[in-house]
PDB file of C-alpha atoms in Angstrom:
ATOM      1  CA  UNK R   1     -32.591 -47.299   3.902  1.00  0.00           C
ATOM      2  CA  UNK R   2     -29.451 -46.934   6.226  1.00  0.00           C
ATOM      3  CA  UNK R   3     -27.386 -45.467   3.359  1.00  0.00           C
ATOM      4  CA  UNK R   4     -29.952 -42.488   2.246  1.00  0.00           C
ATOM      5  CA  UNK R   5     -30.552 -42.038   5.844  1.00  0.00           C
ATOM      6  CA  UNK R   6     -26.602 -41.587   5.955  1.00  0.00           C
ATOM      7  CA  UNK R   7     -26.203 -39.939   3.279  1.00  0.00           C
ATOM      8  CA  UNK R   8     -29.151 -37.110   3.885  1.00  0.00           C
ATOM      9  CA  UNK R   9     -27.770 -36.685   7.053  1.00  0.00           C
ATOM     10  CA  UNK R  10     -24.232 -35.828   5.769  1.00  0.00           C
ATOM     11  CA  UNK R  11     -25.800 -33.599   3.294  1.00  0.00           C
ATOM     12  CA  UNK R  12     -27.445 -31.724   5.691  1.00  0.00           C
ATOM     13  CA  UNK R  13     -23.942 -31.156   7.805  1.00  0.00           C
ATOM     14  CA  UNK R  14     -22.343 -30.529   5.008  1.00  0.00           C
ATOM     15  CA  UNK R  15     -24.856 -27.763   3.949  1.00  0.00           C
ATOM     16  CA  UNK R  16     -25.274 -26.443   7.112  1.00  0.00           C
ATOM     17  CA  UNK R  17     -21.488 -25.890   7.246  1.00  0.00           C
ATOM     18  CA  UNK R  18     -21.120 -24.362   3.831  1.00  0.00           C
ATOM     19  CA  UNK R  19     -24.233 -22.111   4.556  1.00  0.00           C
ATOM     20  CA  UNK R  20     -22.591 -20.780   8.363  1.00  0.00           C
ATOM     21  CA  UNK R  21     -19.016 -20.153   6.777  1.00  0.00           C
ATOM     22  CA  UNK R  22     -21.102 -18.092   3.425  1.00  0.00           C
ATOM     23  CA  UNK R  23     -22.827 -16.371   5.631  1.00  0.00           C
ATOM     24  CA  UNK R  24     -19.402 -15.091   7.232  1.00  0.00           C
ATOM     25  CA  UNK R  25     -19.630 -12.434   4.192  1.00  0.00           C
ATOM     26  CA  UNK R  26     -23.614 -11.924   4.569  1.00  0.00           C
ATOM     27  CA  UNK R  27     -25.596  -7.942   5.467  1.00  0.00           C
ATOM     28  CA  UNK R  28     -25.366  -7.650   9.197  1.00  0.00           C
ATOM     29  CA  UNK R  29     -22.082 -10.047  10.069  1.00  0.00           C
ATOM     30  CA  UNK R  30     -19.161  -7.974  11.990  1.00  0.00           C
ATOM     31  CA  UNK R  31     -15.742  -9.375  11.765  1.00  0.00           C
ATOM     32  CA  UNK R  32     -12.087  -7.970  13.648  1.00  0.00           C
ATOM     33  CA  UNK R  33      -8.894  -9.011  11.859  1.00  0.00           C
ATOM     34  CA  UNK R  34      -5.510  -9.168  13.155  1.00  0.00           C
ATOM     35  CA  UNK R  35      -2.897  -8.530  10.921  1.00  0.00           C
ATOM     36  CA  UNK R  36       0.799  -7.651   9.929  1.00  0.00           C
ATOM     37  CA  UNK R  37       2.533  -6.631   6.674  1.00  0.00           C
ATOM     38  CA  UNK R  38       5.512  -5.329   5.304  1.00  0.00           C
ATOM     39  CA  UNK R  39       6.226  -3.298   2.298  1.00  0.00           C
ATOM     40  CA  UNK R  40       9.243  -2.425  -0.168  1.00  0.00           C
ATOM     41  CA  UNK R  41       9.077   1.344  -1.110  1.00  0.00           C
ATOM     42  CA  UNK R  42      10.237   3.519  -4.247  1.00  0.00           C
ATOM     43  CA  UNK R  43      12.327   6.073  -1.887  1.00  0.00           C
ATOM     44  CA  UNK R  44      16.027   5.974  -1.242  1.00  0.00           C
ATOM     45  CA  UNK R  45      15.877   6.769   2.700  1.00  0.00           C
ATOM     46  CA  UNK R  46      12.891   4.244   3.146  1.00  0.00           C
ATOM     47  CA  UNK R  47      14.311   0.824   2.766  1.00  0.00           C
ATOM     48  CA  UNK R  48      11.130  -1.579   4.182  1.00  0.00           C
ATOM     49  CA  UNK R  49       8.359  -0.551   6.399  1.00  0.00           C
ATOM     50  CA  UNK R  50       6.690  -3.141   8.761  1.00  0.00           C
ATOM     51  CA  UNK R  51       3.387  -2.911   9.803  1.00  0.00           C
ATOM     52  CA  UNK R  52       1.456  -4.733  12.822  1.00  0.00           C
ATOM     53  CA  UNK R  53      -2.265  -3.957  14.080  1.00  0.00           C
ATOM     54  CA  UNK R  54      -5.770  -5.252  13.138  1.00  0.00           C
ATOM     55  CA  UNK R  55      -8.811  -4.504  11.648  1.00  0.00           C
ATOM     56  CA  UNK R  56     -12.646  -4.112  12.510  1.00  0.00           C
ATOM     57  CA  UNK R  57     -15.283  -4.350   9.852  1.00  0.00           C
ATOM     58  CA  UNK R  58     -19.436  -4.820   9.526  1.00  0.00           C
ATOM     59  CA  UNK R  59     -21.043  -5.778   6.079  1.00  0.00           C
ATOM     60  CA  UNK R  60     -23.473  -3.097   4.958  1.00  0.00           C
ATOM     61  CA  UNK R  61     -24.575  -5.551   1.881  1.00  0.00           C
ATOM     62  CA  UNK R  62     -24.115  -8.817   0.964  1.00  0.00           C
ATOM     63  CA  UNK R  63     -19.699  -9.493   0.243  1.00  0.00           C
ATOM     64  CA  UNK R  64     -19.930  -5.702   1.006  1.00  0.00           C
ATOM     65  CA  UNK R  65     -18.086  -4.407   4.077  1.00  0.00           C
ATOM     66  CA  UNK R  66     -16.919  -1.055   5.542  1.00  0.00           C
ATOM     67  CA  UNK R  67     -13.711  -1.127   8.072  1.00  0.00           C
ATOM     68  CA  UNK R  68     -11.907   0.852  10.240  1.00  0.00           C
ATOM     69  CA  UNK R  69      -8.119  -0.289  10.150  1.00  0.00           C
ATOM     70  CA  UNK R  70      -5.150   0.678  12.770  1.00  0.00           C
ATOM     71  CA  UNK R  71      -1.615  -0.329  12.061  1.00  0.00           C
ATOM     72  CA  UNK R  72       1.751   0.445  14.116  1.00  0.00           C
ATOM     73  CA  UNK R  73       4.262   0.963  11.536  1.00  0.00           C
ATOM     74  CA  UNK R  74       8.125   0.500  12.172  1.00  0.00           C
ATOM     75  CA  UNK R  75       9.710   2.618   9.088  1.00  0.00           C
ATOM     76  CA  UNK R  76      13.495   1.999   8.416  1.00  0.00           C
ATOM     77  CA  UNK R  77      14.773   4.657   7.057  1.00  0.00           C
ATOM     78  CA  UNK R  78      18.294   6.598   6.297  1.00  0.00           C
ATOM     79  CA  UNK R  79      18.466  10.203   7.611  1.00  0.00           C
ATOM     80  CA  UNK R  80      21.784  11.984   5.942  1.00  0.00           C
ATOM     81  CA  UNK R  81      23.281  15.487   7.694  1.00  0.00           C
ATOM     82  CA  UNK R  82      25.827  17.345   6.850  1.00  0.00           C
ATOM     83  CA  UNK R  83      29.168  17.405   8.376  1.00  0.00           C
ATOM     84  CA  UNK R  84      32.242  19.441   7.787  1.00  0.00           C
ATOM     85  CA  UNK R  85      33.396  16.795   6.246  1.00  0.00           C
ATOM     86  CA  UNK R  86      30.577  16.057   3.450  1.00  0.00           C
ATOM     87  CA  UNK R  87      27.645  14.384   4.376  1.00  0.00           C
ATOM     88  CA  UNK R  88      26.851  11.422   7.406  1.00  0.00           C
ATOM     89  CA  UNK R  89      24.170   8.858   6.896  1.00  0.00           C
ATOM     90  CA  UNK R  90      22.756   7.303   9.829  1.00  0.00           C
ATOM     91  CA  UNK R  91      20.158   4.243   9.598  1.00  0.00           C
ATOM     92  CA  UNK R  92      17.050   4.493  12.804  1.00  0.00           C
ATOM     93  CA  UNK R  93      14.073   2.808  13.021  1.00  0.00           C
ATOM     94  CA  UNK R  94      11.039   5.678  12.806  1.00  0.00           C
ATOM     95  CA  UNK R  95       8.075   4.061  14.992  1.00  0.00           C
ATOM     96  CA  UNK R  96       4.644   5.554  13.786  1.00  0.00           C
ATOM     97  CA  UNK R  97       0.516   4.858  13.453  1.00  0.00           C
ATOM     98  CA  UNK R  98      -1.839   4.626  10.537  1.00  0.00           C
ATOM     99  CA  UNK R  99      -5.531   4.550  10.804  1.00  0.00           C
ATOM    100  CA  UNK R 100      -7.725   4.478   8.111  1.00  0.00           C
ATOM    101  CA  UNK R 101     -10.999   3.679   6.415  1.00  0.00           C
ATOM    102  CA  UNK R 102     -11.467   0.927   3.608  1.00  0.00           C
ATOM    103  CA  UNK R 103     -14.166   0.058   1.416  1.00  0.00           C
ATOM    104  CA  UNK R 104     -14.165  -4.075   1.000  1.00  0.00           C
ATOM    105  CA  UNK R 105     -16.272  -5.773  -1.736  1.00  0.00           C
ATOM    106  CA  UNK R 106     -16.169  -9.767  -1.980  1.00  0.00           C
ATOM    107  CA  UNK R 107     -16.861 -10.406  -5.575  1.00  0.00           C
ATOM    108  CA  UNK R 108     -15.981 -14.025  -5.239  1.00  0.00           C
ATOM    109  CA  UNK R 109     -17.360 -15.634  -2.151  1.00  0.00           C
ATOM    110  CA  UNK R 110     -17.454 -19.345  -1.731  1.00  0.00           C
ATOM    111  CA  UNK R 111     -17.948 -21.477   1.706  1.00  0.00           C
ATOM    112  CA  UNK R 112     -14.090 -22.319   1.037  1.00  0.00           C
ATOM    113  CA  UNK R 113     -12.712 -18.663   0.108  1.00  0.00           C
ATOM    114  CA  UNK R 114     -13.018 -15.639  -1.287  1.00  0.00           C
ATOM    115  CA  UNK R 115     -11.355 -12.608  -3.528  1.00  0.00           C
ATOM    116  CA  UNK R 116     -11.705  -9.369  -2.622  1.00  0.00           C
ATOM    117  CA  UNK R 117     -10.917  -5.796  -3.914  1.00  0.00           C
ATOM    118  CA  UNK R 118     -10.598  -3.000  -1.307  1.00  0.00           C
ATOM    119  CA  UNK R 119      -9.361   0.791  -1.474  1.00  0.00           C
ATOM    120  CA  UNK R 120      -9.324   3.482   1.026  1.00  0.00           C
ATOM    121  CA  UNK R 121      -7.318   6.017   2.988  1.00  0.00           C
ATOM    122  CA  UNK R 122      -6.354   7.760   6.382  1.00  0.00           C
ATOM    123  CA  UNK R 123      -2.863   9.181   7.902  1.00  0.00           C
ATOM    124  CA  UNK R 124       0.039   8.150   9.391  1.00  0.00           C
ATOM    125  CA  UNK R 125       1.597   9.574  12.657  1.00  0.00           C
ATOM    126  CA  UNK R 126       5.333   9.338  13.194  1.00  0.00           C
ATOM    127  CA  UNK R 127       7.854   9.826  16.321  1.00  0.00           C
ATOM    128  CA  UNK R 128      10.265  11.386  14.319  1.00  0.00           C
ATOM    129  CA  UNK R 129      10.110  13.595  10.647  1.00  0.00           C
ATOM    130  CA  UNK R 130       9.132  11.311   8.252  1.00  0.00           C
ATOM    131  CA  UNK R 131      12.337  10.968   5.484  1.00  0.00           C
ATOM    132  CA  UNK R 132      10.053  12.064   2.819  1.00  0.00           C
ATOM    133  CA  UNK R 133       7.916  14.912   3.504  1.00  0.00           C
ATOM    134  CA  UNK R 134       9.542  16.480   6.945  1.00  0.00           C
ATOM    135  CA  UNK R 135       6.703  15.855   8.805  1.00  0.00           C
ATOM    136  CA  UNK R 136       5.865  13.940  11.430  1.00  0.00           C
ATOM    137  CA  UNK R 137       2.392  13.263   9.744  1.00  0.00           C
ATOM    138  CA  UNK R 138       1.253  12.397   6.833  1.00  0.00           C
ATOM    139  CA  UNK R 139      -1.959  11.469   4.765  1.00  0.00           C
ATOM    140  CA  UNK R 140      -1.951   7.692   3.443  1.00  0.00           C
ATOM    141  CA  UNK R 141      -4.230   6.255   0.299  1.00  0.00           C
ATOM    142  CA  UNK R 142      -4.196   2.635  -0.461  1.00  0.00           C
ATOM    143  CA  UNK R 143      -5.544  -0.068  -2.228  1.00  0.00           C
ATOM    144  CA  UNK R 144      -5.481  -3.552  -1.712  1.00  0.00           C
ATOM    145  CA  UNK R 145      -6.048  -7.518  -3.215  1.00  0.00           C
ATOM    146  CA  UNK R 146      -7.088 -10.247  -1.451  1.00  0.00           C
ATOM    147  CA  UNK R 147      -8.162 -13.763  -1.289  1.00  0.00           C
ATOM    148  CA  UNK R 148      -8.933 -15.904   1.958  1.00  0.00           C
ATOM    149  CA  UNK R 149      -9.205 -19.721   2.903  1.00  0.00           C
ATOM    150  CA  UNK R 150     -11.899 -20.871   5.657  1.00  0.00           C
ATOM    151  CA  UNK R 151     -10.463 -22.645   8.179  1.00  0.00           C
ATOM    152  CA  UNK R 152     -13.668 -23.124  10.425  1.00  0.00           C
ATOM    153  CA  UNK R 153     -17.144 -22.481  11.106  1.00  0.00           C
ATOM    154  CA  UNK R 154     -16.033 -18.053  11.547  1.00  0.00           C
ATOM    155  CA  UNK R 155     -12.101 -18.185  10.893  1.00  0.00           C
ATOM    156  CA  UNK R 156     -10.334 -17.212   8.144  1.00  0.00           C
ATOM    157  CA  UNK R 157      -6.724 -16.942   6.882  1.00  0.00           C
ATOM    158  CA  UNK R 158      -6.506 -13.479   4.645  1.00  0.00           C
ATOM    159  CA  UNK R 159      -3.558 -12.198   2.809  1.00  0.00           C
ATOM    160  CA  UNK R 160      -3.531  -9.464   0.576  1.00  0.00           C
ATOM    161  CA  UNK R 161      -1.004  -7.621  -1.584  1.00  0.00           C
ATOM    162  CA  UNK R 162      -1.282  -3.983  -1.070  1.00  0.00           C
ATOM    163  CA  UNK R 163      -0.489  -0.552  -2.758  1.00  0.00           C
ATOM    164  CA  UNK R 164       0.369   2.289   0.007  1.00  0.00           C
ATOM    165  CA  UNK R 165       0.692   5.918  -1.383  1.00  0.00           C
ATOM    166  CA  UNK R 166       2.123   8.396   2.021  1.00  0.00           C
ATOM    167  CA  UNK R 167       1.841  12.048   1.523  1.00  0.00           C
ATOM    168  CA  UNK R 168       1.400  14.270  -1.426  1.00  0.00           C
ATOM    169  CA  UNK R 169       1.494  13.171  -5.129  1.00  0.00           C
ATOM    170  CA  UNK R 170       4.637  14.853  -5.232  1.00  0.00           C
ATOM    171  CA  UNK R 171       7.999  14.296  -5.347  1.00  0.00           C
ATOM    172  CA  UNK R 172       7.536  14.599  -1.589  1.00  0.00           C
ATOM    173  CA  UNK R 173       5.217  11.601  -1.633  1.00  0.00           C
ATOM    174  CA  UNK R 174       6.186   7.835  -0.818  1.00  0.00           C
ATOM    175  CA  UNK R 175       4.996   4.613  -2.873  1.00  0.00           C
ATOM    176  CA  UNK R 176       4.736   1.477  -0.899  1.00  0.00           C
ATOM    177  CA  UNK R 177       4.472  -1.834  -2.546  1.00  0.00           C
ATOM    178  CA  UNK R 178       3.948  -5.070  -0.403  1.00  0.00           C
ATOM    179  CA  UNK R 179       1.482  -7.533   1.323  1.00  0.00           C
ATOM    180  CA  UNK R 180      -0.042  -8.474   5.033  1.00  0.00           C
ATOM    181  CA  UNK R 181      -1.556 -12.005   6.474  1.00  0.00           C
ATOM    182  CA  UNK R 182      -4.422 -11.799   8.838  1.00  0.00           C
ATOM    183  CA  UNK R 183      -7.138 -14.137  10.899  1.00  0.00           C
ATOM    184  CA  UNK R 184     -10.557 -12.618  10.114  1.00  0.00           C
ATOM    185  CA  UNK R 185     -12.635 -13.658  12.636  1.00  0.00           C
ATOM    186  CA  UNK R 186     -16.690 -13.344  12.257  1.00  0.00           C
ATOM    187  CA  UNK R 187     -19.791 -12.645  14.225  1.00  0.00           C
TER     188      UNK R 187
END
């Protein structure tokens, strides 16, 4: 009698915790994620761009979720003048911020982890002329893969790799290629 009384009773935590960490992904839940990336890029004067912020995001439908996303970026980049005597490079650190929207579906949600696609867009704001439009501004697309590991009842460890396009679909335009790591954390 003790052991089924034991052994209900641990099904019933172990339920109960596998039913509060799936519900993490459930119509209604809100969640903010810190986060920080950084990304290789397909332009000469760009050599890596790191990015630090968070995330804020509310399910509209089940493993469905809409978020609003803010990064600070730190850009290295090579700016090149000319001199009388040919041309100088110089290498500076361009500090800037992205916001943006993203779309998030959870196809594969399980109390341990999840995969998720994501896609969305927004614009970047920059101290100085961005290397590869001019401006200091530009308009950012991106789409992103993800998984994440529960590590509690409403924390999770996320990392995605992502796929950043920055300005115009141009040769003026920037591809970015890298990942971030974040805490989702769930109410």
């Amino acid at each position: 009698m003790k052991r089924a009384l034991c052994t209900i009773a641990a099904c019933a935590v172990l339920l109960q915790a596998a039913t509060a960490v799936a519900q993490e992904y459930t119509q209604g839940t809100s969640y903010v994620e810190p986060r920080g990336g950084v990304y290789g890029t397909t332009n000469k004067n760009v050599k890596v761009i790191g990015t630090y912020g968070g995330a804020a995001g509310h399910y509209v439908a089940d493993g469905v979720a809409l978020e609003a996303e803010g990064l600070g970026y730190a850009v290295d980049q090579t700016t090149k003048k000319a001199t009388p005597l040919g041309q100088a490079s110089s290498e500076t650190t361009n500090n800037a911020v992205g916001v943006a929207g993203m779309a998030r579906w959870n196809f594969v949600r399980t109390p341990k982890g999840t995969l998720s696609v994501a896609a969305g867009g927004g614009g970047v704001f920059a101290d100085k002329a961005l290397p590869y439009n001019g401006s200091e501004q530009s308009g950012i697309g991106q789409t992103e893969l993800g998984a994440s590991v529960a590590l509690g009842k409403n924390v999770s460890l996320k990392a995605a790799g992502r796929y950043q396009h920055l300005g115009s679909f141009s040769d003026k335009g920037l591809d970015s290629l890298g990942g971030n790591v974040g805490f989702k954390i769930s109410f």
